[in-house]
PDB file of C-alpha atoms in Angstrom:
ATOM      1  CA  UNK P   7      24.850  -3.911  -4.951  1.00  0.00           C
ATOM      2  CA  UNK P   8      25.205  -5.055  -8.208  1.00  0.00           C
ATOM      3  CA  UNK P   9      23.321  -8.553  -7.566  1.00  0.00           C
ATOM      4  CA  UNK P  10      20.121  -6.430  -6.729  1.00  0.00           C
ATOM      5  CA  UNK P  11      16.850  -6.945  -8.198  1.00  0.00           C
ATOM      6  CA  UNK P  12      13.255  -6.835  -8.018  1.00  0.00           C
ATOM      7  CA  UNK P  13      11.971  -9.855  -5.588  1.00  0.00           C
ATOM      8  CA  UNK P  14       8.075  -9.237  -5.611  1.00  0.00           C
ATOM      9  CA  UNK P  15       5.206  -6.651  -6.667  1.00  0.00           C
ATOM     10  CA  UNK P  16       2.038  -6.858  -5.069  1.00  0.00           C
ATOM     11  CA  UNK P  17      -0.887  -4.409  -6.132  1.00  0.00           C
ATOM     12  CA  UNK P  18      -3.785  -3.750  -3.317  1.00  0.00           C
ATOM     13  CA  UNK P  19      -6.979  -2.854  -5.621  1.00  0.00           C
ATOM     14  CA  UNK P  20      -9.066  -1.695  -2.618  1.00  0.00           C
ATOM     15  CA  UNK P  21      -7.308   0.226  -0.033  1.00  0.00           C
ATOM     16  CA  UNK P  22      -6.675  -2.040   3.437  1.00  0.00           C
ATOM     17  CA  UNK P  23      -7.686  -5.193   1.712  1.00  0.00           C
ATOM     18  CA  UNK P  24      -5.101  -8.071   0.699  1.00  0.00           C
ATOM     19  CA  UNK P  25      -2.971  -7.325  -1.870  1.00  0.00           C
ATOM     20  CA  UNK P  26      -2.173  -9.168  -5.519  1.00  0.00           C
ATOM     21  CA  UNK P  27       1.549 -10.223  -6.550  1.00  0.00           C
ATOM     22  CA  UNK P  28       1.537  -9.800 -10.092  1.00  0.00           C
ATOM     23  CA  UNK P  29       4.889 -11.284 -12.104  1.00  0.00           C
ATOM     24  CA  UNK P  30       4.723  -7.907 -13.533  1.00  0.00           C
ATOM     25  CA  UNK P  31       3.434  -4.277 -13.236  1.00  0.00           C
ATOM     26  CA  UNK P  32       2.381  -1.295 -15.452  1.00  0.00           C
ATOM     27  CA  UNK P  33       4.076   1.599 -13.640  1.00  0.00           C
ATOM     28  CA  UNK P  34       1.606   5.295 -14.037  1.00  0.00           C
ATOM     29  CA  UNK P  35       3.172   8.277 -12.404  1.00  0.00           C
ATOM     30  CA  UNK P  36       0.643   8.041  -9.452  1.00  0.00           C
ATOM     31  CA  UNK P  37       1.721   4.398  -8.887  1.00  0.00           C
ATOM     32  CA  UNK P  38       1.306   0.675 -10.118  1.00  0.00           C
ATOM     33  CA  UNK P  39      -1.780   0.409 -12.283  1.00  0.00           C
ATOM     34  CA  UNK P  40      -4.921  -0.477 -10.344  1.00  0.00           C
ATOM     35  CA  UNK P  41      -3.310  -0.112  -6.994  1.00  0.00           C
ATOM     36  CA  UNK P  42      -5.522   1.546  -4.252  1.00  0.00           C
ATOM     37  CA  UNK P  43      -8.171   2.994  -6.629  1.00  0.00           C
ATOM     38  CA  UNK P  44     -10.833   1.523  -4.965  1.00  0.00           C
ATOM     39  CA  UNK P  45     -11.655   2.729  -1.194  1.00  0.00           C
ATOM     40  CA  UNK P  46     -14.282   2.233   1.379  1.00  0.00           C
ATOM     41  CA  UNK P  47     -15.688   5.375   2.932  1.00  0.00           C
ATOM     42  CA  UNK P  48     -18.007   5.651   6.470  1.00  0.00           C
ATOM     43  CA  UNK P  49     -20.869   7.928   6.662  1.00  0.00           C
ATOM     44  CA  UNK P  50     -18.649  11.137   7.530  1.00  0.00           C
ATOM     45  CA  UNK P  51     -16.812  10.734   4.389  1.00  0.00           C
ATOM     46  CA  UNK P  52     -13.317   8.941   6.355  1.00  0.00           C
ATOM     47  CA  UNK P  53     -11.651   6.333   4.264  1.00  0.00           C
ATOM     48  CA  UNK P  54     -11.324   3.218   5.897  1.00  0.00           C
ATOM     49  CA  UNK P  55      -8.401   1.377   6.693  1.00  0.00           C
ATOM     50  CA  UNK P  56      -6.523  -1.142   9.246  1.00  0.00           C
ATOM     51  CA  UNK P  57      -6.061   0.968  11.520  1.00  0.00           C
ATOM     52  CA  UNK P  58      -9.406   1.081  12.385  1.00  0.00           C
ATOM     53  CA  UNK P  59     -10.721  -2.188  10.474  1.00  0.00           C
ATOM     54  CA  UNK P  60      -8.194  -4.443  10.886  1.00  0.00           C
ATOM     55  CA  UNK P  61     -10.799  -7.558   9.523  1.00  0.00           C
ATOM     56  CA  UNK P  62     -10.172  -5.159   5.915  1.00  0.00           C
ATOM     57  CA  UNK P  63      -7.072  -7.698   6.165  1.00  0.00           C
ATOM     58  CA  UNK P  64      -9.276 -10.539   5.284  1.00  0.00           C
ATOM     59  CA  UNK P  65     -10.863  -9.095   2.377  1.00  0.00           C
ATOM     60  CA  UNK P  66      -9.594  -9.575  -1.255  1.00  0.00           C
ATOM     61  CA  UNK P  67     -10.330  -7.743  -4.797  1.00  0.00           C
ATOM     62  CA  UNK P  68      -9.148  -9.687  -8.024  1.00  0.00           C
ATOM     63  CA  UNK P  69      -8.575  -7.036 -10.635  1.00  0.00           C
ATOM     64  CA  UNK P  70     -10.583  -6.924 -13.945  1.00  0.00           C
ATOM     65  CA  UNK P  71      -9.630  -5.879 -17.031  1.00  0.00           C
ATOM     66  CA  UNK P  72     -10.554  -1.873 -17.478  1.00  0.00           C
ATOM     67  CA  UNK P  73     -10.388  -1.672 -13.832  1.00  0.00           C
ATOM     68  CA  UNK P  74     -13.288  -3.228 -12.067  1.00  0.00           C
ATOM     69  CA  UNK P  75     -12.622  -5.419  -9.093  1.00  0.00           C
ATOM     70  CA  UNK P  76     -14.614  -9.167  -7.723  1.00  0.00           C
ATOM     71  CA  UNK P  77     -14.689  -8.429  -4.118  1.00  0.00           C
ATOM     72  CA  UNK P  78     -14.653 -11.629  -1.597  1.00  0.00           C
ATOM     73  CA  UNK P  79     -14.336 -12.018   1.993  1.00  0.00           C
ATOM     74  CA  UNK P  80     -15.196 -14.744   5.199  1.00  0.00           C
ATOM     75  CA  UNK P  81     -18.664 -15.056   4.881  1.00  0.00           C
ATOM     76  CA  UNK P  82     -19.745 -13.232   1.998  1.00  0.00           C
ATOM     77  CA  UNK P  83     -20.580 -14.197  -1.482  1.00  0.00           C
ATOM     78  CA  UNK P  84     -18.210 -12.668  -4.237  1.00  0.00           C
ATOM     79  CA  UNK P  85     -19.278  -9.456  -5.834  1.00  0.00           C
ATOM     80  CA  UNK P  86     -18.232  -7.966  -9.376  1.00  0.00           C
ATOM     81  CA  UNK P  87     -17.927  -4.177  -9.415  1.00  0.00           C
ATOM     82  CA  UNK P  88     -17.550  -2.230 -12.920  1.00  0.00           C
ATOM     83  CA  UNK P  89     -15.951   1.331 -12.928  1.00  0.00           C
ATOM     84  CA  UNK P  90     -18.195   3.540 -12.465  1.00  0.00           C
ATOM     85  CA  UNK P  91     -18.577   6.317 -14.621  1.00  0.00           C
ATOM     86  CA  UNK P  92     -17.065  10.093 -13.608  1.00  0.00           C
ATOM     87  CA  UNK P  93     -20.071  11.319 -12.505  1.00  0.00           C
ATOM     88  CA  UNK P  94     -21.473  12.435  -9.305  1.00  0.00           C
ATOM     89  CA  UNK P  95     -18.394  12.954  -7.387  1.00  0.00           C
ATOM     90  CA  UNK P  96     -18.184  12.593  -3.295  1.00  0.00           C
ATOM     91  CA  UNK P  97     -15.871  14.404  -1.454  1.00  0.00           C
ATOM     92  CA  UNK P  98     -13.560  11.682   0.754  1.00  0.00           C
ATOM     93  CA  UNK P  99     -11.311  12.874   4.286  1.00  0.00           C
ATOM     94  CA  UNK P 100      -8.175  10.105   3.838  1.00  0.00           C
ATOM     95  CA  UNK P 101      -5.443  11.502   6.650  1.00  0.00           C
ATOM     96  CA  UNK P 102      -6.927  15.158   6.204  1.00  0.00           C
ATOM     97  CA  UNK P 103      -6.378  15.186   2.593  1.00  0.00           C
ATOM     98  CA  UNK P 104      -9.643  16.410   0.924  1.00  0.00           C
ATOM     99  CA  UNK P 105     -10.015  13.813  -2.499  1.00  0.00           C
ATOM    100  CA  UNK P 106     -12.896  13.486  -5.238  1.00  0.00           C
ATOM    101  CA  UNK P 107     -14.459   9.734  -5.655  1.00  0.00           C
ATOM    102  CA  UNK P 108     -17.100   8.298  -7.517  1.00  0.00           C
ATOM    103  CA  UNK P 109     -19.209   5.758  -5.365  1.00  0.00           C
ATOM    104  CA  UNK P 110     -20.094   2.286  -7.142  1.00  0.00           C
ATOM    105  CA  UNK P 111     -22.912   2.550  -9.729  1.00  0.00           C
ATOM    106  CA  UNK P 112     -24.510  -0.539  -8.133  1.00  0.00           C
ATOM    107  CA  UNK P 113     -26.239  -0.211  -4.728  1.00  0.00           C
ATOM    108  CA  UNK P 114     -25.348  -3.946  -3.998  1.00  0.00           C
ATOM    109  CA  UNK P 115     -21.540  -3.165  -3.551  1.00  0.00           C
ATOM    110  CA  UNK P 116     -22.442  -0.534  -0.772  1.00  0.00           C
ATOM    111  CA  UNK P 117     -24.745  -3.251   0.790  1.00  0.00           C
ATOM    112  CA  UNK P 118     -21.945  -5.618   0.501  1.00  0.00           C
ATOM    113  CA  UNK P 119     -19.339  -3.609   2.130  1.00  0.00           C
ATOM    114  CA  UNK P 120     -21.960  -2.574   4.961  1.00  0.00           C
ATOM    115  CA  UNK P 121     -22.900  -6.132   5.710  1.00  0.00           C
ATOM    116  CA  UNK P 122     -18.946  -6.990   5.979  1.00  0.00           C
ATOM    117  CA  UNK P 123     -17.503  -3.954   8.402  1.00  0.00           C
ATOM    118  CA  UNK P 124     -21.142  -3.652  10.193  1.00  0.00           C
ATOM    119  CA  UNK P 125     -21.662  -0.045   9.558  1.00  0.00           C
ATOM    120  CA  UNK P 126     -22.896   2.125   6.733  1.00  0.00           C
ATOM    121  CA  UNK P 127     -20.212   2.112   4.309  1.00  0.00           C
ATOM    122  CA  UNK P 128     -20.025   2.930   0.570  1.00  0.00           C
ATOM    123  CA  UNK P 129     -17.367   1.790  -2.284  1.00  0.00           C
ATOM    124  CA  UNK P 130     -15.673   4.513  -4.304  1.00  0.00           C
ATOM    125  CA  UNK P 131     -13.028   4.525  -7.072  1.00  0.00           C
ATOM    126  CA  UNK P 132     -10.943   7.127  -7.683  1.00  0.00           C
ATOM    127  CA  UNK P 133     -11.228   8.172 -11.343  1.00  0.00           C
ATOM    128  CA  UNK P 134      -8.750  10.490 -12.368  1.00  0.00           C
ATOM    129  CA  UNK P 135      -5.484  10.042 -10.547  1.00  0.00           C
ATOM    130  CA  UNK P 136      -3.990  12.849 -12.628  1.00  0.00           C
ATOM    131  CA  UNK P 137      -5.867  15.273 -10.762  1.00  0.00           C
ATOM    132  CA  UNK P 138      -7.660  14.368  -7.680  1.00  0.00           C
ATOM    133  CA  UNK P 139      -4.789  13.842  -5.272  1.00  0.00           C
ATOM    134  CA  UNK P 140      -1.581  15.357  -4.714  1.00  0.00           C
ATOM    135  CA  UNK P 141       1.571  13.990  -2.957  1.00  0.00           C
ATOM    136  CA  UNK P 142       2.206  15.205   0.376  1.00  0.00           C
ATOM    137  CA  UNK P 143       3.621  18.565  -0.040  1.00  0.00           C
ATOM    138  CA  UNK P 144       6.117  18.670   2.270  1.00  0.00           C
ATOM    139  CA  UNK P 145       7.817  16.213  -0.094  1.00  0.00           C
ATOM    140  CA  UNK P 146       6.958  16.531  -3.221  1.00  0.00           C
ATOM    141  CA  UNK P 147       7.491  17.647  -6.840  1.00  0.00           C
ATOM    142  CA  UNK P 148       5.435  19.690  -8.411  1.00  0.00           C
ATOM    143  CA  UNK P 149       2.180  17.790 -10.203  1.00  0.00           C
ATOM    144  CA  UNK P 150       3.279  14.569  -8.482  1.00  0.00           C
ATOM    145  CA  UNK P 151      -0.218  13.101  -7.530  1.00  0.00           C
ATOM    146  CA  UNK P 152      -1.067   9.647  -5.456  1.00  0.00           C
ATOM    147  CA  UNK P 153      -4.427   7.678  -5.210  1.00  0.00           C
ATOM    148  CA  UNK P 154      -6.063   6.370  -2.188  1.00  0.00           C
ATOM    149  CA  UNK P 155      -1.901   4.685  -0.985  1.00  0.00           C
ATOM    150  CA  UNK P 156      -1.587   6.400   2.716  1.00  0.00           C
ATOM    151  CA  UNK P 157       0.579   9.151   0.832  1.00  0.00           C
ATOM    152  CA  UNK P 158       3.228   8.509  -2.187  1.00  0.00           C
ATOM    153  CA  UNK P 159       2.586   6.026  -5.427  1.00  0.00           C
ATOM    154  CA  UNK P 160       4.682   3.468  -3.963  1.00  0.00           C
ATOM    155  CA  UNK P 161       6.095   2.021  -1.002  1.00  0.00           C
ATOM    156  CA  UNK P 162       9.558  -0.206  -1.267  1.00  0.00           C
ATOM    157  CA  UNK P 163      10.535  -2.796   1.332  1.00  0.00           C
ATOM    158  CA  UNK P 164      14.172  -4.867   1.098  1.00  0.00           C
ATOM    159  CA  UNK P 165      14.241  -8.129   2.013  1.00  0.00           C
ATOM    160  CA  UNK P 166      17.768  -8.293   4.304  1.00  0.00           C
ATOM    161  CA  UNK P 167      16.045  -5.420   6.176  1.00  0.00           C
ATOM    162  CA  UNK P 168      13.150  -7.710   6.963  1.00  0.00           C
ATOM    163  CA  UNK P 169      15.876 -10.527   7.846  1.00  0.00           C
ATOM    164  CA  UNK P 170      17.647  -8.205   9.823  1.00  0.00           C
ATOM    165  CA  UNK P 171      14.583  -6.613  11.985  1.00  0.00           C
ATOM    166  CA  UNK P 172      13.155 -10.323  12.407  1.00  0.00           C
ATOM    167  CA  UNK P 173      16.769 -11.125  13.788  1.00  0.00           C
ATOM    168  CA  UNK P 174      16.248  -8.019  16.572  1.00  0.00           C
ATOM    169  CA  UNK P 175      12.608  -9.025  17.171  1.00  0.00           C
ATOM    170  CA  UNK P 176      13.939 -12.708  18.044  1.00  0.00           C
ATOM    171  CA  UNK P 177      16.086 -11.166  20.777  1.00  0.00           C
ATOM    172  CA  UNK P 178      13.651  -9.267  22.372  1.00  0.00           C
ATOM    173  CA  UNK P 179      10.397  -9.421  24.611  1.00  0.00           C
ATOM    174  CA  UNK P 180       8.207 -10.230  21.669  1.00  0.00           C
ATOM    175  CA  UNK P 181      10.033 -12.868  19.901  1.00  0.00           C
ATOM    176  CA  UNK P 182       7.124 -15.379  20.381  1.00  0.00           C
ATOM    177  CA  UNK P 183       5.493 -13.135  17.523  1.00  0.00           C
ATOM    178  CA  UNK P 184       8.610 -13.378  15.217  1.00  0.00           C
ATOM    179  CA  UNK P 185       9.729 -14.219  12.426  1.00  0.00           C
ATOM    180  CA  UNK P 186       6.982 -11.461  11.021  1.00  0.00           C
ATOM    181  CA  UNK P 187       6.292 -11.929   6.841  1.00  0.00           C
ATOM    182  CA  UNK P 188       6.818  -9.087   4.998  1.00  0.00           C
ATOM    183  CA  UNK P 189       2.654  -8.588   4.360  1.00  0.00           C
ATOM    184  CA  UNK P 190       2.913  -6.913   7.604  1.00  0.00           C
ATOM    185  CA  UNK P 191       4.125  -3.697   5.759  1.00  0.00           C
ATOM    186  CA  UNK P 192       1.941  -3.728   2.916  1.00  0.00           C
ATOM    187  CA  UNK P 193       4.971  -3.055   0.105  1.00  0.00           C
ATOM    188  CA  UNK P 194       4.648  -2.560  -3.393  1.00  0.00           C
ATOM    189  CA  UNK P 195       7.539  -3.694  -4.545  1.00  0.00           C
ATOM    190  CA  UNK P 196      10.427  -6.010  -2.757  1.00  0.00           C
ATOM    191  CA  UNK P 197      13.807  -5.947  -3.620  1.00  0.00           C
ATOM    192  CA  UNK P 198      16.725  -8.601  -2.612  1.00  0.00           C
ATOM    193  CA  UNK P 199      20.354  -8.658  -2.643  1.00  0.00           C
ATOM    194  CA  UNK P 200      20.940  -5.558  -1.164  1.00  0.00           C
ATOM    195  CA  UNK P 201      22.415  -4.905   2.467  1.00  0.00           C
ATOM    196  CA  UNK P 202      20.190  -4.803   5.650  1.00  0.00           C
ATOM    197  CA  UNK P 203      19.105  -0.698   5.618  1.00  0.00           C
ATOM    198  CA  UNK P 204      20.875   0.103   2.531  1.00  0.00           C
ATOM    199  CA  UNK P 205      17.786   1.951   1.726  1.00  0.00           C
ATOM    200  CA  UNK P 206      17.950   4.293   3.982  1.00  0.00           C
ATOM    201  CA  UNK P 207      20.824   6.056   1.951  1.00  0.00           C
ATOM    202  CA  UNK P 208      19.231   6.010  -1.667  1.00  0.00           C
ATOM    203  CA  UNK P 209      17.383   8.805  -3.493  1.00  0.00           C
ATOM    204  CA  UNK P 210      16.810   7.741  -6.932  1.00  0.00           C
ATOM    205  CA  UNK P 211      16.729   4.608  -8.420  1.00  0.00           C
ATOM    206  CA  UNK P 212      15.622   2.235 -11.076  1.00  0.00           C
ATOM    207  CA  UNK P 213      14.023  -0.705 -11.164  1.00  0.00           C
ATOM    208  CA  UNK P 214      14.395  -2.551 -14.907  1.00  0.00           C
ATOM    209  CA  UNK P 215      13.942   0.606 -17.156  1.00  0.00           C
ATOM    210  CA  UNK P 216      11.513   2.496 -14.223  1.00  0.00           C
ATOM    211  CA  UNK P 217      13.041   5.173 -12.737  1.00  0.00           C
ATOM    212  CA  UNK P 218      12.045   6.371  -9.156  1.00  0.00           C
ATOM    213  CA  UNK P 219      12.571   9.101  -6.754  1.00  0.00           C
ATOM    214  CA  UNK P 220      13.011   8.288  -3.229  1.00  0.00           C
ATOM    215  CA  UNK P 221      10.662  10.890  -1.374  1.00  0.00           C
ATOM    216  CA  UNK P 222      10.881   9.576   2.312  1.00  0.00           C
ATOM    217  CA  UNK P 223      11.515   7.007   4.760  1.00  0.00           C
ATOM    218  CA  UNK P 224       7.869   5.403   5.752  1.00  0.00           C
ATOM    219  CA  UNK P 225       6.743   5.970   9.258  1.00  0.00           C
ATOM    220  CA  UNK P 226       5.006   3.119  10.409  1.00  0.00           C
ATOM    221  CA  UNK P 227       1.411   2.945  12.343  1.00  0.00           C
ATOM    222  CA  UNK P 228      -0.818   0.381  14.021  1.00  0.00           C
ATOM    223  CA  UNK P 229      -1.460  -1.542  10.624  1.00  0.00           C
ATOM    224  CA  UNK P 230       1.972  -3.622  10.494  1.00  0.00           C
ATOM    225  CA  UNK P 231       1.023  -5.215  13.941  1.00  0.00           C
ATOM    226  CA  UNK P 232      -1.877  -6.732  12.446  1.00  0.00           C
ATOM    227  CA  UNK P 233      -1.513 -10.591  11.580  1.00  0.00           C
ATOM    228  CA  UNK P 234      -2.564 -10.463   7.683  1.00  0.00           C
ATOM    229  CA  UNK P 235      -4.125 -13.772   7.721  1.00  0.00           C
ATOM    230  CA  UNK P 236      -5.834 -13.625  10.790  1.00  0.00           C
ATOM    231  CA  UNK P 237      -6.935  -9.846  11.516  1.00  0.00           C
ATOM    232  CA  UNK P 238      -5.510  -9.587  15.059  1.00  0.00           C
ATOM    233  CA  UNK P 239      -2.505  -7.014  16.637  1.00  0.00           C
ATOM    234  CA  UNK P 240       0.025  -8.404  18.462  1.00  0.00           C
ATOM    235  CA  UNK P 241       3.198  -5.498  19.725  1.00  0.00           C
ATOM    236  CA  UNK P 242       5.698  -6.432  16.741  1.00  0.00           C
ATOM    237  CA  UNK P 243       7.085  -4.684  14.633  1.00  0.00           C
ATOM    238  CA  UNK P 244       6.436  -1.432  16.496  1.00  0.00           C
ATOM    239  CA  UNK P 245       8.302  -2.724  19.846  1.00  0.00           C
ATOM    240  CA  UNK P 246      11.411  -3.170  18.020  1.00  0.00           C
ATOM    241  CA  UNK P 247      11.335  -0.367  15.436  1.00  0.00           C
ATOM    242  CA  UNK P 248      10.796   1.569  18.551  1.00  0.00           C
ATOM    243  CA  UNK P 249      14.013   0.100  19.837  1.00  0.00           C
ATOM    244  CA  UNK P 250      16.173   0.600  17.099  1.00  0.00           C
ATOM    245  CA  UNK P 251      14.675   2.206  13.949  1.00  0.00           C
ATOM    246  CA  UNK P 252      13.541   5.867  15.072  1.00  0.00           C
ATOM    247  CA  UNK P 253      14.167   8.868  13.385  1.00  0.00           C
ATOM    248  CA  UNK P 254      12.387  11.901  13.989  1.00  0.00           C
ATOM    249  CA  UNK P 255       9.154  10.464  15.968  1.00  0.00           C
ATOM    250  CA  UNK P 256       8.795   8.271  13.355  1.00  0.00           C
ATOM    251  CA  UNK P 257       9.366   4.195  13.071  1.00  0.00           C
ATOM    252  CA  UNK P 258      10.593   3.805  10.047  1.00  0.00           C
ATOM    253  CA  UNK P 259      10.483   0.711   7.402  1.00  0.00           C
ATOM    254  CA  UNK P 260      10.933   1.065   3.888  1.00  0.00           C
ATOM    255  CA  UNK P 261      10.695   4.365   1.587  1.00  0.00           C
ATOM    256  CA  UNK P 262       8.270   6.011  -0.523  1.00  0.00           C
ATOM    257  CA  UNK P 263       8.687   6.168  -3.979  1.00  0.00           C
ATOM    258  CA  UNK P 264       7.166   8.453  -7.358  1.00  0.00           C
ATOM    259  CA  UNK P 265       8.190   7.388 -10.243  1.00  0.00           C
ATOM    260  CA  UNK P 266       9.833   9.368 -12.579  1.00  0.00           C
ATOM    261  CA  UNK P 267       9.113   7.783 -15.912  1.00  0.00           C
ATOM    262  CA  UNK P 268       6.604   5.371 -17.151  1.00  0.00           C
ATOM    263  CA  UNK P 269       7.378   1.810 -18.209  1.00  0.00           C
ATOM    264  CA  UNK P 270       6.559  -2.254 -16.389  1.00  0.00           C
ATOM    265  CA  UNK P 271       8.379  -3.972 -14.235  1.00  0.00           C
ATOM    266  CA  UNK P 272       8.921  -7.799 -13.839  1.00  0.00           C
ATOM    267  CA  UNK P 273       9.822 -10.067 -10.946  1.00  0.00           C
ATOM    268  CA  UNK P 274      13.818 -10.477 -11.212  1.00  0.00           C
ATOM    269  CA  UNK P 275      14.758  -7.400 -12.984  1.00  0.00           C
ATOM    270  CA  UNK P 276      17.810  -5.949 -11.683  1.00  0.00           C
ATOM    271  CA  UNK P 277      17.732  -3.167  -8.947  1.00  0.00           C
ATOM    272  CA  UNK P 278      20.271  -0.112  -9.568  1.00  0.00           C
ATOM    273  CA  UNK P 279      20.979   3.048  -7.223  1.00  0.00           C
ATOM    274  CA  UNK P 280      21.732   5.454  -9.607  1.00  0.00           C
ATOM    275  CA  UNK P 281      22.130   8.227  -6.314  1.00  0.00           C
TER     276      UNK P 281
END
């Protein structure tokens, strides 16, 4: 393990849209700066995501400085989006969880986000991480919180797991789909050098001078059947993680992390299990 290290970051700005791959990362205890503060909501108040939208996969956000985000997408003409300012609160349903938001000053960004799903849908940005959302209980610390991410701050993939599922995939009914990029699970951060499912056994680690705690292994849905580029499902990964990679209900990829100290990490810093 001692060859491990950090392989790629990549930072989603709006929840379910492409993500970013930064060289390097600010890490804030409720995740990697500017990741999934931004979020579309329908008219009941339900945060959108793949699952239902998977054509969110073709939309992108470049990041601003303080925050704001240029949206872009097929067919639409780029839109800049400040922060808006903590007022007026809305009160958004993301998997049950009950979270604060405060929609986009500008009335164009709603329009723009309504033209592209096809339904009345409004833009909202999460302003105070701090406060608005805490981790899922059943595994957390106390005053751990998360933004819009489907649950914890982070989410870490390995890349010899990826190898190694795209290896099972090949033998199977589905190989046709194979090999499957790692975009498909939507990671934060991707580390190398390690062995295929080595972490499955770690609970803390640290990543240049970042420490983490490894909450839970991440149960996978619909989303990582969705081609990235092209917005449509296909029956990989979930056939084979079916196969070979269930543990209690759940198909698991990958684990969710919260960091435990503040700091930045860089593409090639080294990887150490410290438990």
């Amino acid at each position: 393990m001692g060859n491990a290290q950090l392989l790629s970051i990549h930072v989603h700005p709006v929840k379910a849209f492409r993500g970013l791959a930064p060289r390097e990362a600010e890490v804030e205890p409720w995740g990697l700066a500017g990741d999934r503060r931004w979020a579309l909501v329908d008219d009941g108040g339900k945060v959108a995501t793949q699952r239902q939208q998977p054509r969110l996969a073709l939309a992108a956000a470049e990041l601003l400085p303080g925050g704001g985000v240029v949206l872009s997408a097929p067919g639409m003409d780029p839109l800049t989006v400040p922060v808006p300012e903590p007022a007026g609160t809305i009160t958004l349903d993301i998997f049950g969880d009950k979270v604060e938001g405060v929609p986009a000053a500008d009335a164009a960004a709603h329009a723009w986000c309504s033209e592209y799903l096809g339904a009345r849908t409004r833009l909202v940005h999460m302003d105070d991480p701090a406060t608005r959302r805490p981790v899922e209980p059943e595994y957390a610390l106390p005053g751990e919180t998360v933004t819009f991410a489907d649950g914890y701050p982070l989410l870490l993939a390995s890349a010899a797991s990826l190898d190694a599922l795209n290896s099972l995939i090949a033998e199977g009914p589905h190989a046709a789909e194979g090999p499957l990029p790692m975009n498909r699970f939507r990671p934060n951060v991707v580390v190398g050098g390690t062995d295929p499912w080595a972490e499955d056994d770690w609970s803390l680690l640290a990543i240049g001078d970042v420490t983490f705690r490894v909450a839970k292994m991440c149960g996978r849905c619909v989303v990582t059947t969705t081609d990235q580029a092209a917005a449509v499902r296909g029956k990989e990964p979930l056939h084979t993680l079916g196969r070979h990679r269930r543990l209690g209900g759940k198909l698991v990829f990958g684990q969710n992390l919260v960091p435990r100290s503040r700091g930045t990490i860089r593409v090639g810093d080294p990887v150490r299990i410290l438990e």
